[in-house]
XYZ file of C-alpha atoms in Angstrom:
690
model
C 125.451 174.995 112.830
C 127.406 174.944 115.874
C 126.094 174.849 119.664
C 127.398 178.524 119.848
C 125.441 179.622 116.967
C 122.194 177.777 118.054
C 119.702 180.272 119.984
C 119.412 179.015 123.684
C 115.876 178.167 125.031
C 115.420 178.810 128.904
C 113.121 176.428 130.999
C 109.591 176.140 129.994
C 110.369 177.390 126.303
C 109.406 175.601 123.194
C 112.555 174.304 121.488
C 110.687 172.501 118.456
C 107.707 170.434 117.308
C 107.826 167.130 116.220
C 105.716 164.676 114.144
C 103.356 167.489 113.692
C 101.905 167.809 117.170
C 104.360 166.787 119.833
C 106.061 169.787 121.371
C 109.412 169.579 123.039
C 110.357 171.977 125.985
C 113.532 173.091 127.316
C 114.369 171.996 130.871
C 117.211 174.359 130.627
C 119.661 172.006 132.589
C 119.944 168.625 132.425
C 120.273 167.948 136.220
C 117.225 170.201 137.068
C 114.054 168.204 138.181
C 110.885 170.453 138.610
C 108.625 167.862 140.252
C 106.125 169.406 138.573
C 103.733 166.956 136.624
C 102.752 167.005 133.156
C 99.085 165.814 132.037
C 97.452 165.181 128.495
C 94.161 164.446 128.640
C 94.275 163.690 132.377
C 97.076 161.123 131.773
C 100.271 161.706 133.480
C 103.235 161.736 130.966
C 106.163 162.793 133.451
C 107.943 165.543 135.259
C 108.420 168.760 133.106
C 110.689 168.519 130.973
C 112.735 165.200 131.438
C 113.353 163.394 128.636
C 111.196 160.157 129.709
C 108.180 162.857 130.043
C 108.590 163.601 126.038
C 108.996 160.034 125.235
C 105.837 159.005 127.012
C 103.833 162.210 125.614
C 105.323 161.511 121.952
C 103.990 157.496 122.538
C 100.502 158.637 123.878
C 99.943 161.341 121.182
C 101.479 159.468 118.150
C 100.548 155.906 119.161
C 97.712 156.346 121.886
C 99.743 154.279 124.123
C 101.752 154.734 127.263
C 104.193 152.939 129.343
C 104.603 151.892 132.921
C 106.142 154.363 135.671
C 109.741 153.890 135.244
C 112.397 155.302 137.593
C 115.246 156.427 135.090
C 115.703 156.364 131.453
C 118.370 153.695 131.771
C 116.058 151.106 133.476
C 113.660 151.362 130.452
C 116.333 148.892 128.641
C 116.030 146.213 131.439
C 112.674 146.819 132.878
C 110.160 147.700 129.959
C 108.630 145.052 128.084
C 105.641 146.479 126.694
C 103.256 149.594 125.966
C 99.527 150.004 126.624
C 96.921 151.306 124.338
C 95.103 153.825 126.215
C 91.642 153.251 124.625
C 91.556 149.492 125.074
C 94.316 148.380 127.353
C 95.664 146.217 124.765
C 99.369 145.704 125.321
C 101.998 145.618 122.671
C 105.284 144.147 123.347
C 108.842 146.161 122.878
C 111.765 144.229 120.924
C 115.505 145.169 121.737
C 118.040 145.580 119.441
C 121.518 146.232 121.094
C 123.713 148.665 119.760
C 125.609 146.325 116.964
C 122.961 144.725 115.919
C 122.253 143.218 112.448
C 118.891 144.969 112.218
C 119.020 148.661 110.931
C 117.365 151.223 113.227
C 113.946 152.287 112.191
C 111.700 155.057 112.813
C 109.525 155.485 115.788
C 111.693 153.320 118.056
C 113.260 154.259 121.149
C 116.942 154.866 121.459
C 118.263 154.198 125.131
C 121.275 155.556 126.756
C 123.063 153.665 129.474
C 123.765 155.481 132.944
C 127.120 157.251 133.008
C 129.056 160.085 135.120
C 127.783 162.623 132.163
C 124.650 161.161 132.411
C 123.649 159.447 135.687
C 120.072 158.609 134.817
C 120.704 157.673 131.301
C 118.587 159.059 128.465
C 115.911 158.109 125.969
C 115.456 159.647 122.612
C 112.971 159.026 119.510
C 114.175 157.760 116.372
C 112.332 159.848 113.531
C 114.372 159.408 110.626
C 117.095 156.808 109.476
C 119.528 157.550 106.459
C 122.704 155.410 105.463
C 125.020 157.429 107.373
C 122.844 158.893 110.291
C 119.657 158.881 112.112
C 117.874 161.794 113.360
C 116.014 161.941 116.962
C 113.789 163.989 118.739
C 113.906 164.453 122.664
C 114.148 166.785 125.518
C 116.760 167.431 128.021
C 119.434 166.629 126.238
C 120.449 169.999 124.274
C 118.942 173.404 125.117
C 118.775 174.935 121.710
C 115.848 176.197 119.521
C 115.704 173.405 116.776
C 116.337 174.659 113.157
C 114.028 171.970 111.815
C 111.428 169.306 113.085
C 114.077 167.093 114.908
C 116.453 167.908 117.662
C 119.827 166.645 116.111
C 121.558 164.048 113.975
C 123.427 161.139 114.905
C 125.925 159.008 112.840
C 125.068 155.316 111.835
C 127.869 153.139 111.111
C 127.439 149.697 109.599
C 130.495 147.529 110.262
C 131.317 143.802 109.644
C 127.575 143.283 109.240
C 126.473 145.281 112.418
C 124.741 148.577 112.692
C 126.352 151.094 115.405
C 124.787 154.418 116.364
C 127.621 156.117 117.556
C 127.480 159.109 119.985
C 129.705 160.307 122.599
C 127.762 158.741 125.414
C 127.346 154.847 125.751
C 124.097 153.520 124.128
C 122.523 150.557 125.019
C 120.542 150.169 121.864
C 116.996 150.577 120.234
C 113.677 149.417 121.172
C 110.929 148.857 118.575
C 106.994 148.255 119.020
C 105.774 144.884 117.797
C 102.801 145.279 115.329
C 103.316 149.035 115.232
C 101.156 149.246 112.204
C 97.981 148.403 114.311
C 98.708 151.829 116.380
C 97.218 155.304 115.381
C 97.529 158.742 116.753
C 95.413 160.254 119.551
C 92.958 162.812 118.013
C 89.240 163.909 118.618
C 87.988 160.490 117.111
C 89.092 158.560 119.876
C 90.336 160.726 122.775
C 86.813 160.220 124.533
C 87.689 156.674 124.314
C 90.299 156.872 126.818
C 89.878 154.391 129.746
C 89.626 156.051 133.208
C 92.353 153.884 134.599
C 94.799 155.580 132.803
C 93.533 159.166 134.155
C 95.306 160.191 137.391
C 93.666 162.211 139.996
C 95.422 165.643 141.097
C 94.085 165.732 144.503
C 96.544 166.107 147.383
C 96.833 162.658 149.653
C 99.131 160.466 151.218
C 100.893 162.732 153.773
C 101.757 160.112 156.758
C 103.509 160.964 160.148
C 106.209 158.378 160.704
C 108.840 157.581 163.394
C 112.429 157.295 162.363
C 115.193 155.500 164.264
C 116.661 157.116 167.200
C 119.136 159.692 166.306
C 120.261 162.939 167.643
C 119.006 166.051 165.549
C 119.755 169.916 165.528
C 116.592 171.739 166.738
C 114.743 172.505 163.308
C 112.180 171.998 161.426
C 112.041 171.077 157.774
C 110.755 168.659 155.044
C 112.639 166.072 153.032
C 111.821 163.675 150.501
C 113.387 160.544 150.279
C 113.374 157.112 148.335
C 113.329 154.384 151.178
C 114.528 151.084 150.169
C 114.348 151.743 146.164
C 110.673 151.214 146.746
C 109.415 154.213 145.130
C 108.241 155.740 148.333
C 108.776 159.396 148.556
C 109.154 160.463 152.354
C 109.368 163.784 154.205
C 112.016 164.312 157.197
C 111.065 166.706 159.794
C 113.321 167.600 162.810
C 112.065 169.219 165.912
C 114.466 168.961 169.275
C 113.891 165.381 170.194
C 111.201 164.426 167.881
C 112.633 161.725 165.355
C 110.156 161.706 162.705
C 109.436 161.746 158.964
C 106.798 162.232 156.649
C 105.707 159.733 153.847
C 103.991 160.753 150.887
C 102.918 159.401 147.477
C 104.176 160.764 144.051
C 101.075 162.701 143.681
C 101.765 164.812 146.635
C 105.259 165.889 145.276
C 104.099 166.340 141.930
C 101.158 168.669 142.692
C 102.972 170.939 145.291
C 105.282 171.980 142.322
C 102.420 172.179 140.034
C 100.350 174.217 141.830
C 103.185 176.718 143.071
C 104.349 177.217 139.676
C 100.628 177.875 138.493
C 100.037 180.267 141.460
C 103.062 182.137 140.694
C 102.193 182.809 137.110
C 98.815 183.995 138.276
C 100.729 186.337 140.789
C 102.844 187.864 138.034
C 99.519 188.434 136.219
C 97.790 190.226 138.866
C 100.921 191.962 139.830
C 101.064 193.683 136.313
C 97.486 194.532 136.738
C 98.029 196.307 140.137
C 101.055 197.936 138.877
C 99.142 199.836 136.125
C 96.012 200.789 138.108
C 96.322 203.916 139.885
C 93.316 203.284 141.578
C 94.407 200.274 143.226
C 97.613 201.603 144.143
C 95.694 204.453 145.960
C 93.426 201.574 147.694
C 96.292 199.624 148.678
C 97.832 203.099 150.063
C 101.499 202.822 148.667
C 103.139 206.283 148.485
C 102.832 207.487 144.930
C 106.404 208.633 145.013
C 107.095 204.940 144.675
C 104.751 204.452 141.925
C 107.050 205.335 138.951
C 110.110 203.279 140.678
C 107.938 200.247 140.999
C 106.891 200.696 137.376
C 110.501 201.010 136.265
C 111.333 198.023 138.202
C 108.647 195.876 136.719
C 110.252 196.619 133.392
C 113.870 196.465 134.373
C 114.566 194.336 137.312
C 112.000 191.418 136.490
C 114.926 188.933 136.804
C 116.011 190.084 139.923
C 113.227 188.356 141.560
C 115.440 185.735 143.273
C 113.642 183.861 146.139
C 109.864 183.416 147.375
C 107.842 181.259 148.839
C 104.136 180.169 149.418
C 102.310 178.607 152.480
C 99.912 176.326 152.103
C 97.319 174.259 154.458
C 95.884 171.165 153.756
C 91.726 171.361 153.548
C 91.020 167.888 153.174
C 92.558 166.843 149.943
C 93.241 170.466 148.347
C 96.179 172.366 149.320
C 94.988 175.836 149.949
C 97.164 179.140 149.635
C 97.424 180.988 153.067
C 98.290 184.651 153.618
C 101.193 185.406 151.552
C 104.291 186.176 153.713
C 107.646 186.855 152.161
C 109.848 188.105 155.225
C 111.018 184.402 156.309
C 111.501 182.911 153.133
C 115.430 183.418 153.419
C 115.480 181.869 157.015
C 113.412 178.775 155.770
C 115.986 178.468 152.570
C 118.637 178.510 155.110
C 117.300 176.095 157.426
C 116.179 173.835 154.566
C 119.788 173.690 153.430
C 121.404 173.141 156.583
C 119.317 169.903 157.173
C 120.646 168.677 154.100
C 124.092 168.027 155.932
C 121.884 166.899 159.091
C 119.966 164.142 156.875
C 123.096 162.114 156.614
C 122.936 161.149 160.319
C 119.555 159.444 159.508
C 119.584 155.506 159.750
C 117.438 155.492 156.641
C 118.316 154.681 153.076
C 117.340 157.525 150.584
C 118.411 158.823 146.981
C 117.409 162.619 147.372
C 115.639 165.174 149.432
C 112.566 167.383 148.615
C 115.211 170.055 149.126
C 118.442 168.755 147.555
C 118.282 171.037 144.756
C 118.088 174.259 146.652
C 121.654 175.569 147.265
C 122.693 174.300 143.814
C 120.110 176.207 142.017
C 120.463 179.394 144.176
C 124.058 179.408 143.040
C 123.137 178.497 139.520
C 120.548 181.269 139.430
C 122.923 183.750 140.693
C 125.516 182.684 138.161
C 122.673 183.059 135.420
C 122.024 186.781 136.523
C 125.925 187.473 135.540
C 126.355 190.660 137.954
C 129.749 192.150 137.270
C 129.309 194.993 139.794
C 129.907 194.544 143.657
C 126.493 193.731 145.207
C 125.949 195.592 148.674
C 124.158 193.663 150.962
C 122.118 195.902 153.182
C 121.350 194.791 156.999
C 119.994 196.525 159.890
C 122.215 196.862 163.298
C 119.254 194.419 164.977
C 119.028 192.253 161.582
C 117.693 189.037 162.901
C 118.257 187.193 159.734
C 121.869 187.925 160.148
C 123.100 184.017 159.856
C 120.895 183.528 156.904
C 121.944 186.626 155.105
C 125.513 185.559 155.565
C 124.514 182.022 153.969
C 123.227 183.995 150.984
C 126.525 185.778 150.633
C 128.447 182.578 150.638
C 126.215 181.564 147.732
C 127.012 184.778 145.634
C 130.482 184.122 146.202
C 130.138 180.677 145.089
C 128.514 182.302 142.200
C 131.618 184.354 141.551
C 130.047 187.827 142.834
C 131.788 190.236 144.448
C 129.675 191.053 147.850
C 129.947 193.333 150.546
C 127.755 193.292 153.793
C 127.008 196.966 154.561
C 125.622 198.083 158.005
C 122.536 200.310 156.655
C 122.836 203.132 159.455
C 126.319 203.926 159.028
C 128.665 202.212 156.251
C 126.807 203.832 153.504
C 127.627 207.521 152.829
C 126.736 210.415 150.225
C 129.449 211.595 147.810
C 128.906 214.047 145.205
C 125.243 213.000 144.945
C 126.225 209.221 144.597
C 126.107 206.913 147.409
C 129.229 204.934 148.265
C 130.387 202.636 151.061
C 133.083 202.681 153.336
C 135.870 202.109 150.833
C 134.429 204.682 148.745
C 132.766 202.282 146.246
C 129.847 203.478 144.284
C 126.755 201.567 145.203
C 125.587 199.928 142.165
C 123.125 197.166 143.055
C 121.789 196.439 146.664
C 120.302 193.130 148.072
C 117.976 193.497 151.314
C 114.869 191.463 152.272
C 112.508 194.289 153.163
C 109.709 194.351 155.125
C 107.908 196.994 152.997
C 105.679 198.479 155.925
C 109.212 199.279 157.339
C 110.170 201.085 154.074
C 106.986 203.253 153.690
C 107.478 204.076 157.542
C 111.063 205.130 156.582
C 109.496 207.285 153.582
C 107.213 209.005 156.038
C 110.150 209.613 158.293
C 111.863 211.575 155.446
C 108.537 213.220 154.249
C 108.765 216.797 155.667
C 111.662 217.911 153.270
C 109.538 216.705 150.258
C 105.905 218.050 151.370
C 105.209 220.110 148.404
C 106.750 218.024 145.746
C 105.038 214.896 143.681
C 108.710 213.224 143.803
C 111.310 212.055 146.139
C 114.321 214.404 146.970
C 116.963 212.731 148.864
C 117.804 214.553 152.149
C 121.554 214.583 151.681
C 122.369 213.687 155.203
C 125.891 212.177 155.966
C 124.149 208.573 155.665
C 121.546 207.856 153.313
C 118.008 206.662 154.550
C 116.593 203.327 152.964
C 114.240 205.663 150.807
C 117.054 207.326 149.397
C 118.690 203.692 148.108
C 115.475 202.339 146.843
C 114.150 205.455 145.104
C 117.425 205.771 143.612
C 117.394 205.429 139.688
C 121.229 204.782 139.636
C 120.679 201.689 141.850
C 119.383 198.333 140.886
C 117.389 196.386 143.514
C 117.560 192.859 143.977
C 114.198 191.600 145.385
C 113.034 194.818 143.649
C 110.585 197.398 144.271
C 107.435 195.449 142.661
C 107.659 192.822 145.067
C 106.025 195.341 147.525
C 102.594 194.804 145.470
C 103.079 190.755 145.676
C 104.087 191.091 149.397
C 101.221 193.511 150.497
C 98.715 192.416 153.242
C 95.681 192.871 150.501
C 97.574 190.996 147.825
C 95.563 187.696 148.293
C 92.443 189.381 148.521
C 92.622 190.827 145.085
C 94.284 187.223 143.702
C 91.164 185.447 145.137
C 88.752 188.288 143.550
C 90.155 187.815 140.421
C 90.161 184.010 140.643
C 87.200 183.543 142.811
C 86.752 179.785 142.135
C 90.472 178.825 142.169
C 90.666 175.546 144.195
C 93.737 176.223 145.656
C 93.479 179.789 146.410
C 91.564 180.745 150.092
C 88.800 182.857 149.750
C 89.794 186.411 151.231
C 87.695 189.783 151.961
C 89.240 192.971 151.693
C 86.506 194.887 153.515
C 84.487 192.015 155.123
C 80.737 192.432 156.308
C 80.064 192.499 160.072
C 78.992 188.751 159.807
C 81.728 187.265 157.701
C 82.716 183.910 158.233
C 86.119 184.245 157.404
C 89.002 184.736 160.177
C 90.262 188.099 160.849
C 93.647 189.367 159.819
C 95.227 192.650 160.911
C 95.740 194.883 157.917
C 98.467 197.997 158.055
C 96.941 201.284 156.595
C 98.175 204.697 156.227
C 97.241 208.299 156.512
C 96.630 210.781 153.821
C 98.612 214.127 154.061
C 98.514 217.217 151.656
C 95.240 217.051 150.044
C 96.448 213.307 148.377
C 99.284 214.691 147.022
C 101.438 212.122 149.534
C 99.994 208.881 150.928
C 102.352 207.775 153.762
C 102.567 204.717 156.254
C 102.026 205.355 159.670
C 102.370 202.281 161.652
C 100.368 203.598 165.089
C 97.102 204.027 163.228
C 94.461 201.858 161.467
C 91.087 202.153 160.355
C 88.711 200.563 162.286
C 86.652 199.464 159.428
C 89.250 197.957 157.286
C 90.528 194.641 158.181
C 91.550 191.507 156.127
C 89.805 188.374 156.265
C 90.779 184.682 155.189
C 88.290 181.761 154.544
C 88.371 179.441 157.735
C 89.876 176.284 156.238
C 87.930 173.264 157.204
C 89.798 170.626 159.730
C 86.926 168.113 159.205
C 88.519 164.842 158.317
C 91.773 166.227 157.545
C 94.591 164.838 160.066
C 97.251 167.252 158.334
C 95.086 170.535 158.765
C 97.701 171.494 161.399
C 100.265 171.320 158.891
C 101.965 174.126 156.413
C 103.376 173.084 153.508
C 105.870 175.607 152.271
C 106.969 175.683 148.602
C 110.246 177.399 148.230
C 110.515 179.054 144.742
C 113.700 180.378 142.542
C 112.649 183.083 140.053
C 109.194 181.538 139.700
C 109.983 177.819 139.462
C 109.258 175.526 142.415
C 112.843 174.301 143.595
C 111.690 172.354 146.747
C 109.555 172.355 149.529
C 109.300 171.856 153.279
C 106.701 171.106 156.143
C 106.273 173.285 158.788
C 104.392 172.096 161.861
C 103.688 174.238 165.019
C 102.425 171.581 167.215
C 105.866 170.739 168.760
C 106.624 174.276 169.306
C 103.257 174.848 170.542
C 103.454 171.996 172.957
C 106.825 173.362 174.250
C 104.989 176.700 174.877
C 101.709 175.177 176.359
C 103.535 172.966 178.861
C 105.158 176.000 180.336
C 101.465 177.713 180.842
C 99.323 174.712 181.640
C 99.760 175.615 185.625
C 97.275 177.588 187.636
C 99.276 180.074 189.743
C 97.482 180.535 192.882
C 100.098 183.042 194.562
C 102.803 185.539 193.766
C 105.615 182.984 194.870
C 106.598 181.603 191.777
C 105.145 184.015 189.326
C 108.619 185.446 188.130
C 110.144 182.647 187.378
C 107.126 180.926 185.777
C 106.382 184.440 183.811
C 109.946 184.470 182.553
C 109.554 180.951 181.190
C 106.175 181.873 179.651
C 107.873 185.127 178.024
C 110.841 182.851 176.617
C 108.376 180.431 175.095
C 105.944 183.289 173.601
C 109.114 184.914 172.233
C 110.311 182.072 170.647
C 106.871 181.223 168.975
C 106.824 184.638 167.720
C 110.048 184.533 166.164
C 109.179 181.381 164.513
C 106.093 182.407 163.221
C 106.241 186.307 162.445
C 103.608 187.455 160.578
C 100.989 190.102 162.081
C 100.929 192.573 165.028
C 98.925 191.179 167.566
C 96.427 194.275 167.545
C 92.857 193.387 168.212
C 93.597 189.810 168.753
C 92.546 187.449 171.652
C 95.399 184.535 172.253
C 94.204 181.509 174.155
C 96.505 180.676 176.679
C 94.715 178.397 179.487
C 95.793 178.306 183.015
C 97.963 181.444 183.193
C 96.636 184.240 185.640
C 96.179 187.748 184.562
C 99.112 188.800 186.637
C 101.169 186.291 185.018
C 99.937 187.642 181.324
C 100.301 191.014 183.011
C 104.187 190.341 183.248
C 104.407 188.709 179.752
C 102.952 191.946 178.187
C 105.128 194.060 180.264
C 108.134 192.230 179.002
C 106.938 192.303 175.216
C 106.082 195.864 175.315
C 108.473 197.236 177.637
C 105.773 199.202 179.571
C 103.575 198.626 182.326
C 100.239 196.967 181.636
C 97.620 196.413 184.555
C 95.357 193.614 184.568
C 94.363 192.410 187.605
C 95.358 190.322 190.642
C 94.406 186.894 191.470
C 91.715 186.301 188.599
C 92.279 183.422 186.075
C 90.947 183.817 182.576
C 91.657 182.229 179.150
C 93.209 184.625 177.045
C 95.388 187.495 176.799
C 94.324 190.562 174.733
C 96.227 193.142 173.135
C 95.360 196.812 173.668
C 94.670 199.673 171.174
C 97.945 201.293 170.592
C 100.256 198.765 171.551
C 102.132 198.944 168.647
C 105.281 197.485 170.037
C 103.713 194.352 170.290
C 105.077 191.634 167.706
C 103.747 188.557 169.349
C 102.073 186.511 166.480
C 99.357 183.801 167.298
C 99.883 180.488 165.053
C 97.198 178.524 163.853
C 97.601 176.117 166.700
C 96.906 178.586 169.270
C 94.244 180.853 167.436
C 91.802 177.827 167.511
C 89.527 179.874 169.664
C 90.730 183.813 168.895
C 88.213 186.258 168.425
C 88.478 189.362 166.590
C 87.663 192.447 169.280
């Protein structure tokens, strides 16, 4: 059977089963590294689904042994000399036979490939059958087809001049056999309880240390990198922030667990999203306009593959990662910053092999190619879209993937023509991509509602230019980052998630309607008002229910030196493709250095308050989560007059707060819906809900 005739297996899908109980999973691409750990009975077997992981898992299940941590498959030939039995620690030596040996290969031996251009890290397979003219092997991360039998492939075996050669298109070092192999038995129920504790690896997050890098000049960005410094198997994380020159050093478990936790949580996201989408009662509670329900459900069926980028934000609570409030809006900006820093890393005077974001651009391009989109993608932007640079970056990614792309200004570059939506060139819009703030979409829907008051379905207004709802509710247009993500990105989603999985170690407890004495920290919730006997539920950004708030568990900072850091996992279609670290301390220090003076007169208020305003706006742009309504923000040493100036600048209106007094907080006033300043955790330490 040719490669073209064999069924392809995407990532994480089973390719086949070897030795009755050893499953081979697809890695989909031989150059993809998931950084997600695989564990069997608490024993780490490697990164999913690398060739070394399969070899170690096969050895554990079939021989009750494991081999030591090894950097690459090719290194095994020179650096691996024994395996250890996990039930008693006894070592069994490995014997090497070079390709071209007088000894014929045997079953249950490792076949080791050298590093090459085609296989930079080499390869390892397990010989499972030996015939006169060929051998059969079992393996992972070599080909990505569904096995037709209990082996992966067949490789020619040649006997020439008294020597045995395994002939493959990649160079082979040889094969390695286990001495006294007859003493080894499979791992099963009878002996699994005998596994020594030293072979089980803890899954706690640990080992994140902040270090100073050699002096260099860096861009003013903040992003996380991982490196292998001086080939000592130490992974490091680089963080650039103005003049700060530092990096984060972490152990292997840190990288493995971030990926594992992210991928696990994404699967829970999908499970909970599916439950919500098909539950009318929850959709009403979430106050999503019911005109969107059918379209959301259709997108769930037809547009699952159009979920391209996501991110999750975690805080460190002692040794655990805790998922914080899920925010999708900055995802593209974080992706873009991470990719840009890949170029800046080359200026660092530190040796490294790779970074924690080294796959991002490559995997983005690859996924867009995988979508195989033939129609033009119309990227929709607003006139004041602050993500323009990042959107242009995504345009270059799509173009690199061979996709025809147009950027359209939503307000005036799309038109109605014969009940279809066309661009300025007259091309029919069939696929759109827009990073949506779902509250804004529901608000846009409300603005267009009058023409549809008495109907339970959406009817386009057919003005000259289509509104956002005309596009998103148009069944002839497919949406990338589809409508069903309005569920996953909803303010209340984390609350529902924590309710479904109340004891999950990585999900922060969250209350939707907390008690008055709740020990959780308040978050601002958006709400809607009901019209026309509940036929239409529509979003209104100026009104909130006083009794309905979102609250999150207060993450303990006790004995946790990294509690001020946010770890951001970057996902491409549900798979962790890298991660960054956001540390607000540096930015907060800049802001606080502008605000730490006590103003005694009006003389320099204009200048000082402008500095304060600029710093606050910068901080708000960096954090961007919720409105500030009802939250007090501590800004020590700034007079009420100074705070009034800041509020005036941000609100665009006059706010009287008094003259000549000093206080320790700025308060947002009811109805100040234009205020978009967000208080990060580093400034919200003493915040109170008013």
